[in-house]
CSV table of C-alpha atoms in Angstrom, one decimal:
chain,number,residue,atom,x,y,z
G,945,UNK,CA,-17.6,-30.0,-37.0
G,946,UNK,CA,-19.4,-33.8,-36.5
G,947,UNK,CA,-21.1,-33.1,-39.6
G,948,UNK,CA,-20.9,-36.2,-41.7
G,949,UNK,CA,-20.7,-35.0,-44.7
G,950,UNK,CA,-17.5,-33.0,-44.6
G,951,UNK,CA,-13.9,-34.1,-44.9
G,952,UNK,CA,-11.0,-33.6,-42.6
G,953,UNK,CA,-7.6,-33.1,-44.4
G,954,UNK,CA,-4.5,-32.4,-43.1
G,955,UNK,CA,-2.7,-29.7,-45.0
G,956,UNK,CA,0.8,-28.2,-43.8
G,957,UNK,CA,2.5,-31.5,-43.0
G,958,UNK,CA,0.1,-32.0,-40.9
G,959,UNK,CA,-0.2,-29.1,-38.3
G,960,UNK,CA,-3.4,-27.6,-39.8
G,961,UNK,CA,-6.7,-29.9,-39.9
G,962,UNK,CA,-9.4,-28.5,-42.6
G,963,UNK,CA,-12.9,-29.6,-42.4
G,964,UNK,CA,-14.4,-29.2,-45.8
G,965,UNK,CA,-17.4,-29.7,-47.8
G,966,UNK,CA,-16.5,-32.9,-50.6
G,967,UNK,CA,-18.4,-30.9,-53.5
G,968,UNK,CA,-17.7,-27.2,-54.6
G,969,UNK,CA,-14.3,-25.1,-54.0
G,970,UNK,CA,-11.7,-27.3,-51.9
G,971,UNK,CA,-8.9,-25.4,-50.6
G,972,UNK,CA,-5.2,-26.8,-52.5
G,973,UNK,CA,-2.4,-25.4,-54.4
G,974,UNK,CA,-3.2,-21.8,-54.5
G,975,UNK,CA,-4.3,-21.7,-50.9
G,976,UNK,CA,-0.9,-23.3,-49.8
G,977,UNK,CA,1.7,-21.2,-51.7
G,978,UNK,CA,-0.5,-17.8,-51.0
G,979,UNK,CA,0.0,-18.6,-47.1
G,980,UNK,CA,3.5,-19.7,-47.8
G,981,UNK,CA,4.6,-16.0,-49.7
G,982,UNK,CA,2.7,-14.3,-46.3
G,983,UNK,CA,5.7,-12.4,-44.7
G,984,UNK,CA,3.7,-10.6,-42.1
G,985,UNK,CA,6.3,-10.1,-39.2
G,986,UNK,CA,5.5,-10.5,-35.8
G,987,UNK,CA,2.4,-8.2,-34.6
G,988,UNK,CA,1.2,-7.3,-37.8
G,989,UNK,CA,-2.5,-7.4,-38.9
G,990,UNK,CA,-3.2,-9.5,-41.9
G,991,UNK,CA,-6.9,-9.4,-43.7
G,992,UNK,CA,-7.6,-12.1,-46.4
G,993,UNK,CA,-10.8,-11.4,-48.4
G,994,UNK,CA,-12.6,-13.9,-49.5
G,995,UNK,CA,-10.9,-16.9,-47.2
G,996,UNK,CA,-13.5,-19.9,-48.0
G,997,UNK,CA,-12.9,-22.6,-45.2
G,998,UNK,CA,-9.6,-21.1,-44.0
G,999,UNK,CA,-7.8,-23.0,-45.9
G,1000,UNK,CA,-4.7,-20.0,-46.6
G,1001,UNK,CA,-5.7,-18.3,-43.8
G,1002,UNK,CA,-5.1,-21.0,-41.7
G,1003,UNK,CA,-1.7,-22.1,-42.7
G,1004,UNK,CA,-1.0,-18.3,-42.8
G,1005,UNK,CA,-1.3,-18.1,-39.3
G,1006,UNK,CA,0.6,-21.6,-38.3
G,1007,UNK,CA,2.9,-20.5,-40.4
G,1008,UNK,CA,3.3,-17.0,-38.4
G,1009,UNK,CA,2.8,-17.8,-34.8
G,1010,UNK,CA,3.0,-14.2,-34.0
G,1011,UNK,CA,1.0,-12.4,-36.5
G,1012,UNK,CA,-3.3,-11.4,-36.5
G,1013,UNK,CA,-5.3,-12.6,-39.4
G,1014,UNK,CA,-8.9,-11.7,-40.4
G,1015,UNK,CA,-10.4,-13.7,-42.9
G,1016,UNK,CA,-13.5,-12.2,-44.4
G,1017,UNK,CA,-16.1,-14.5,-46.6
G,1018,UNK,CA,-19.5,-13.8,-48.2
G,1019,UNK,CA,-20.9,-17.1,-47.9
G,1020,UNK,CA,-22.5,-18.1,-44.7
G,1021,UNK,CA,-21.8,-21.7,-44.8
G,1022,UNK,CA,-18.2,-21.5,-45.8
G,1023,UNK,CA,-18.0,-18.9,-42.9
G,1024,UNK,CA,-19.3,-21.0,-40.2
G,1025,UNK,CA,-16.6,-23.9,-41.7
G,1026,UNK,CA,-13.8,-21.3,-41.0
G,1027,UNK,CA,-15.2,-20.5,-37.7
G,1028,UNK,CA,-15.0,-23.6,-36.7
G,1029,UNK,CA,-11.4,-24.8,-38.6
G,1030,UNK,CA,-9.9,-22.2,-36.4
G,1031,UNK,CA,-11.4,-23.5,-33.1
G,1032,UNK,CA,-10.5,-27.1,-34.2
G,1033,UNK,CA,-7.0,-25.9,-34.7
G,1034,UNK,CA,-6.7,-24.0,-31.4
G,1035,UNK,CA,-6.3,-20.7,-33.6
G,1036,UNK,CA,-9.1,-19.0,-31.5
G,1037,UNK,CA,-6.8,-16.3,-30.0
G,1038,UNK,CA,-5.5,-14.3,-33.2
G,1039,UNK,CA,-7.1,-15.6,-36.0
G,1040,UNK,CA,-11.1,-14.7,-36.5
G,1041,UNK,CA,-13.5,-14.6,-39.6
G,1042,UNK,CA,-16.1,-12.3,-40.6
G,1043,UNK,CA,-19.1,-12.4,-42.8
G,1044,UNK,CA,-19.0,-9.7,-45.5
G,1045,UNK,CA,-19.5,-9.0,-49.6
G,1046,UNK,CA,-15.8,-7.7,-51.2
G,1047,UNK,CA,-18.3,-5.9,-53.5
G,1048,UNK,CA,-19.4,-3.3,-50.4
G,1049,UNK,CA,-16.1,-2.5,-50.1
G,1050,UNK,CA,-13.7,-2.4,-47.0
G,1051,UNK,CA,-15.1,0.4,-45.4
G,1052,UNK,CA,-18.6,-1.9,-44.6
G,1053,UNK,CA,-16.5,-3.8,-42.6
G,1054,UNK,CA,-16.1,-0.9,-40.4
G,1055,UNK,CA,-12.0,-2.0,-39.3
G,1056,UNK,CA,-9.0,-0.7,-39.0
G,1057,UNK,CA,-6.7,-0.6,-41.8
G,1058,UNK,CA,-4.5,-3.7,-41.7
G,1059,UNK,CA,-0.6,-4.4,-42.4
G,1060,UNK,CA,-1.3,-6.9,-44.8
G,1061,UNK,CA,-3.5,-8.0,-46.9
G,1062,UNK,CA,-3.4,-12.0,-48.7
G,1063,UNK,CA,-5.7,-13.0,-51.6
G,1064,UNK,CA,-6.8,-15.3,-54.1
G,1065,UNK,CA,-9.2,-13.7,-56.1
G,1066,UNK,CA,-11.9,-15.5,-58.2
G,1067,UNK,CA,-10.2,-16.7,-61.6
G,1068,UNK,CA,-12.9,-15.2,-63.6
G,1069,UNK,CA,-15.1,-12.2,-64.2
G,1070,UNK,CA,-17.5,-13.4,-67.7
G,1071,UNK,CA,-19.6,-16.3,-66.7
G,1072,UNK,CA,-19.2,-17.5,-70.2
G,1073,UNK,CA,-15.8,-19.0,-69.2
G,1074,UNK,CA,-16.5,-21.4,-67.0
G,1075,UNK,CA,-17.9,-24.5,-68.9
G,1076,UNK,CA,-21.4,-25.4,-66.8
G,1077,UNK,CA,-20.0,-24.9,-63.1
G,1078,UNK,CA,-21.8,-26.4,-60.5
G,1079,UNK,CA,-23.2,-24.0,-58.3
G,1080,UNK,CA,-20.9,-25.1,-55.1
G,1081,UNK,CA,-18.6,-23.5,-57.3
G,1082,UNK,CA,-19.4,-20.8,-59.1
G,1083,UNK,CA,-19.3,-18.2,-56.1
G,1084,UNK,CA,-15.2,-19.4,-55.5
G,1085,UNK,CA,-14.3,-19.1,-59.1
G,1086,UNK,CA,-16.2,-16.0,-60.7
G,1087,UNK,CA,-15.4,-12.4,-59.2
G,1088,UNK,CA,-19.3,-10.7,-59.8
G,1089,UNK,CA,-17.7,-7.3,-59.5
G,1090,UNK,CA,-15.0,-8.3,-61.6
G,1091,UNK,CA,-10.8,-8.3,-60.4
G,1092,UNK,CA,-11.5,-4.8,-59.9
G,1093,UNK,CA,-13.5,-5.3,-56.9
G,1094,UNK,CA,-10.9,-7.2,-55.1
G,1095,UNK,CA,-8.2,-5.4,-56.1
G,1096,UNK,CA,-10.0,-2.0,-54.8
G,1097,UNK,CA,-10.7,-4.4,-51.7
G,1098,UNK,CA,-7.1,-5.0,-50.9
G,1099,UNK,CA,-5.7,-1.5,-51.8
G,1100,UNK,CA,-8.4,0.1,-49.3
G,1101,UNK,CA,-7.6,-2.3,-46.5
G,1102,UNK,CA,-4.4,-1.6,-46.3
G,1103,UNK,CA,-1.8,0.8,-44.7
G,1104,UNK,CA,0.7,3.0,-46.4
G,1105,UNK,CA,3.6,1.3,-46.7
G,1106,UNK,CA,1.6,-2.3,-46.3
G,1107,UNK,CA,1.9,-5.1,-48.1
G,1108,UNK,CA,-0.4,-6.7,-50.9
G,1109,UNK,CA,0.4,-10.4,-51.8
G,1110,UNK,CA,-1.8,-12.1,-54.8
G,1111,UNK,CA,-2.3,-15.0,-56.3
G,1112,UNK,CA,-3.9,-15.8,-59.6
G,1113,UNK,CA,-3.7,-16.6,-63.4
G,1114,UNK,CA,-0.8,-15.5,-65.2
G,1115,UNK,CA,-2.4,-14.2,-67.5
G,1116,UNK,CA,-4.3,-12.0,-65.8
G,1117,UNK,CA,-0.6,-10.5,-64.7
G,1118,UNK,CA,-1.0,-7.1,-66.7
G,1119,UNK,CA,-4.6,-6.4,-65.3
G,1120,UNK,CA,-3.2,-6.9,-62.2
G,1121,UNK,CA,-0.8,-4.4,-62.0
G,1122,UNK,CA,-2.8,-2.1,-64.2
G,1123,UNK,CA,-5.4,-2.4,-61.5
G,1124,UNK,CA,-2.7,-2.1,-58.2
G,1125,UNK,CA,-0.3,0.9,-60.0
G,1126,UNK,CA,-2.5,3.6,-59.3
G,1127,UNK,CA,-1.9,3.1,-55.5
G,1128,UNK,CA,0.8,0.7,-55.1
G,1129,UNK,CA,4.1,-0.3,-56.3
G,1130,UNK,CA,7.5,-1.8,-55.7
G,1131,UNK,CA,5.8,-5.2,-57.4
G,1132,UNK,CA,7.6,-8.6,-57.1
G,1133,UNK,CA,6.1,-11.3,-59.7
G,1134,UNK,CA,6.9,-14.8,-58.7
G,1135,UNK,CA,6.0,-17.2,-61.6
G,1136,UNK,CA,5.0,-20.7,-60.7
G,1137,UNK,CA,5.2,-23.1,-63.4
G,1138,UNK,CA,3.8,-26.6,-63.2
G,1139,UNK,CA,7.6,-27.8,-65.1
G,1140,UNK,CA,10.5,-26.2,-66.0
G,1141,UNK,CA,10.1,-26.2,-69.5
G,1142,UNK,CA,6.6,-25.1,-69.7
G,1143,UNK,CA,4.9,-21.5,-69.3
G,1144,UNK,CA,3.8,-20.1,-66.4
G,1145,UNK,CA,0.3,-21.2,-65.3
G,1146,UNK,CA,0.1,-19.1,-62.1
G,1147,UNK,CA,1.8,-15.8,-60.6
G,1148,UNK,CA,2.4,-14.7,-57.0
G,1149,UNK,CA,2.4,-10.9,-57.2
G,1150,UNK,CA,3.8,-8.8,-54.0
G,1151,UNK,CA,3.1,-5.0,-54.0
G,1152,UNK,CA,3.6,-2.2,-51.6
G,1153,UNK,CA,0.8,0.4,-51.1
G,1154,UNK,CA,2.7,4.0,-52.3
G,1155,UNK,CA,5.7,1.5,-52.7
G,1156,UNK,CA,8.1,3.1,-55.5
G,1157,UNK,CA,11.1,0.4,-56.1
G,1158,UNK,CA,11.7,-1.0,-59.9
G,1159,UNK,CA,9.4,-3.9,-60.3
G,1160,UNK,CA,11.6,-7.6,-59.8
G,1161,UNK,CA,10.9,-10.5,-62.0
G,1162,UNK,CA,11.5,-13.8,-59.3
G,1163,UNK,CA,13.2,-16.8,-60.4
G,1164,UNK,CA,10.0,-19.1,-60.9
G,1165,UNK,CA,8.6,-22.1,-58.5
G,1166,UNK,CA,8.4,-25.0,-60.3
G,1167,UNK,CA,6.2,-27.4,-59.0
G,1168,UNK,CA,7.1,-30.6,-60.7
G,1169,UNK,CA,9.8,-33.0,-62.3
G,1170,UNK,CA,9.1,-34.7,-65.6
G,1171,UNK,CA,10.7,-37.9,-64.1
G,1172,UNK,CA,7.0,-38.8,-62.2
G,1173,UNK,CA,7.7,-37.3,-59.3
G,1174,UNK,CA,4.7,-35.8,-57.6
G,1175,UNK,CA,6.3,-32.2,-56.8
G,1176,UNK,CA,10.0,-30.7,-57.0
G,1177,UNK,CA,12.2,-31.1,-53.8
G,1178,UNK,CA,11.7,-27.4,-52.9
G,1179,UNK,CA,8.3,-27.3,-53.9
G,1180,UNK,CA,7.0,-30.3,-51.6
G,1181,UNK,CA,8.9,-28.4,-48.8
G,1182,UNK,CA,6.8,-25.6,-49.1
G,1183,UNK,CA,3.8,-27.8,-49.2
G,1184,UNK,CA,4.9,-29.7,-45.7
G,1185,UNK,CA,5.6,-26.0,-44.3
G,1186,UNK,CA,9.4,-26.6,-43.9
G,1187,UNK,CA,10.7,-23.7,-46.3
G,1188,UNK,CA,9.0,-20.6,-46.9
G,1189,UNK,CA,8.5,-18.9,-50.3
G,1190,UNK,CA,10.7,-15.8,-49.6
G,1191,UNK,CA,10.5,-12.7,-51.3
């Protein structure tokens, strides 16, 4: 982790250190409030395809001191950086990452099913929505075998009675629950809105595997003032790890 060409941030207030490279996909927001809705409970195994760096999966598992997570990531390089975030943060005992395509499918990973599953799915499936990406970035940001992949991904690595927690566009909300209702249910959509009086830009979606209570529309996280502040009161205490984003 010497490597001079990465950066070191401190994420979680602090408690997690995240060695990352300066160009391409850089853990932030998403990664932050997807660890922060994690409710796995104490013993519980928790898989998060597609982990990059470690940047959720990290503060996932400061966050729960008593839970397992598995991160799984295609590419080799981000891999080894998660490998070795975890070692830097003393995470060795509970928290591992493994090489692996979300396109194969859970069953090439040859696991256990888990208790959890935490994702953040690439944004986009048609490469003719991203204007000229660079190619650090393309792999983070467009899902090859489309939202479906992951979503069969997630419903496959979980138990019965497990628990799938999402985050992506808002207005990819209905495909996601047209993709998760075949197998899953009891769906709780957190909106986050970047200020009170505007839309939604992103959704935190919770779902049950063979779960069967009326979906819940959450109040929404709003992540800033319009008075300059950098971030609301309740969301910069998510942020420093000092309130949780409850379901």
């Amino acid at each position: 982790m010497d490597d001079k060409r990465l950066t070191e941030d401190r994420v979680l207030g602090g408690r997690v250190r995240l060695c990352q490279a300066p160009d391409g996909y850089r853990a932030g927001m998403d990664a932050a409030l997807l660890a922060a809705a994690c409710d796995a409970l104490p013993g519980q195994r928790v898989i998060e395809p597609g982990c990059g760096v470690g940047g959720a999966l990290l503060a996932a598992a400061t966050r729960r001191p008593e839970s397992i997570f598995q991160g799984v990531e295609r590419d080799p390089a981000a891999a080894a950086l998660a490998t070795g975030n975890i070692a830097l943060n003393g995470l060795d005992g509970r928290v591992s990452v493994v090489q692996g395509d979300i396109e194969a499918g859970f069953r090439a990973l040859d696991r256990p099913v888990f208790d959890a599953v935490m994702a953040n799915p690439p944004f986009f499936d048609d490469p003719a929505a991203l204007r000229a990406p660079s190619p650090a970035k393309r792999a983070a940001w467009m899902a090859d075998g489309g939202l479906a992949a992951w979503i069969a991904f997630c419903l496959k690595a979980v138990r019965e009675g497990g628990t799938i927690t999402l985050i992506h566009r808002a207005d990819r909300l209905a495909d996601l629950l047209a993709l998760l209702a075949p197998k899953a249910g009891s769906f709780q959509i957190r909106p986050i809105a970047p200020f009170a009086d505007a839309p939604a830009k992103r959704v935190l979606v919770r779902a049950i595997k063979t779960g069967k209570a009326p979906l819940a529309l959450l109040p929404p996280l709003v992540l800033h003032d319009r008075d300059g502040g950098k971030h609301t009161a309740l969301a910069e205490a998510i942020l420093r790890g000092e309130a949780a984003l409850g379901w």
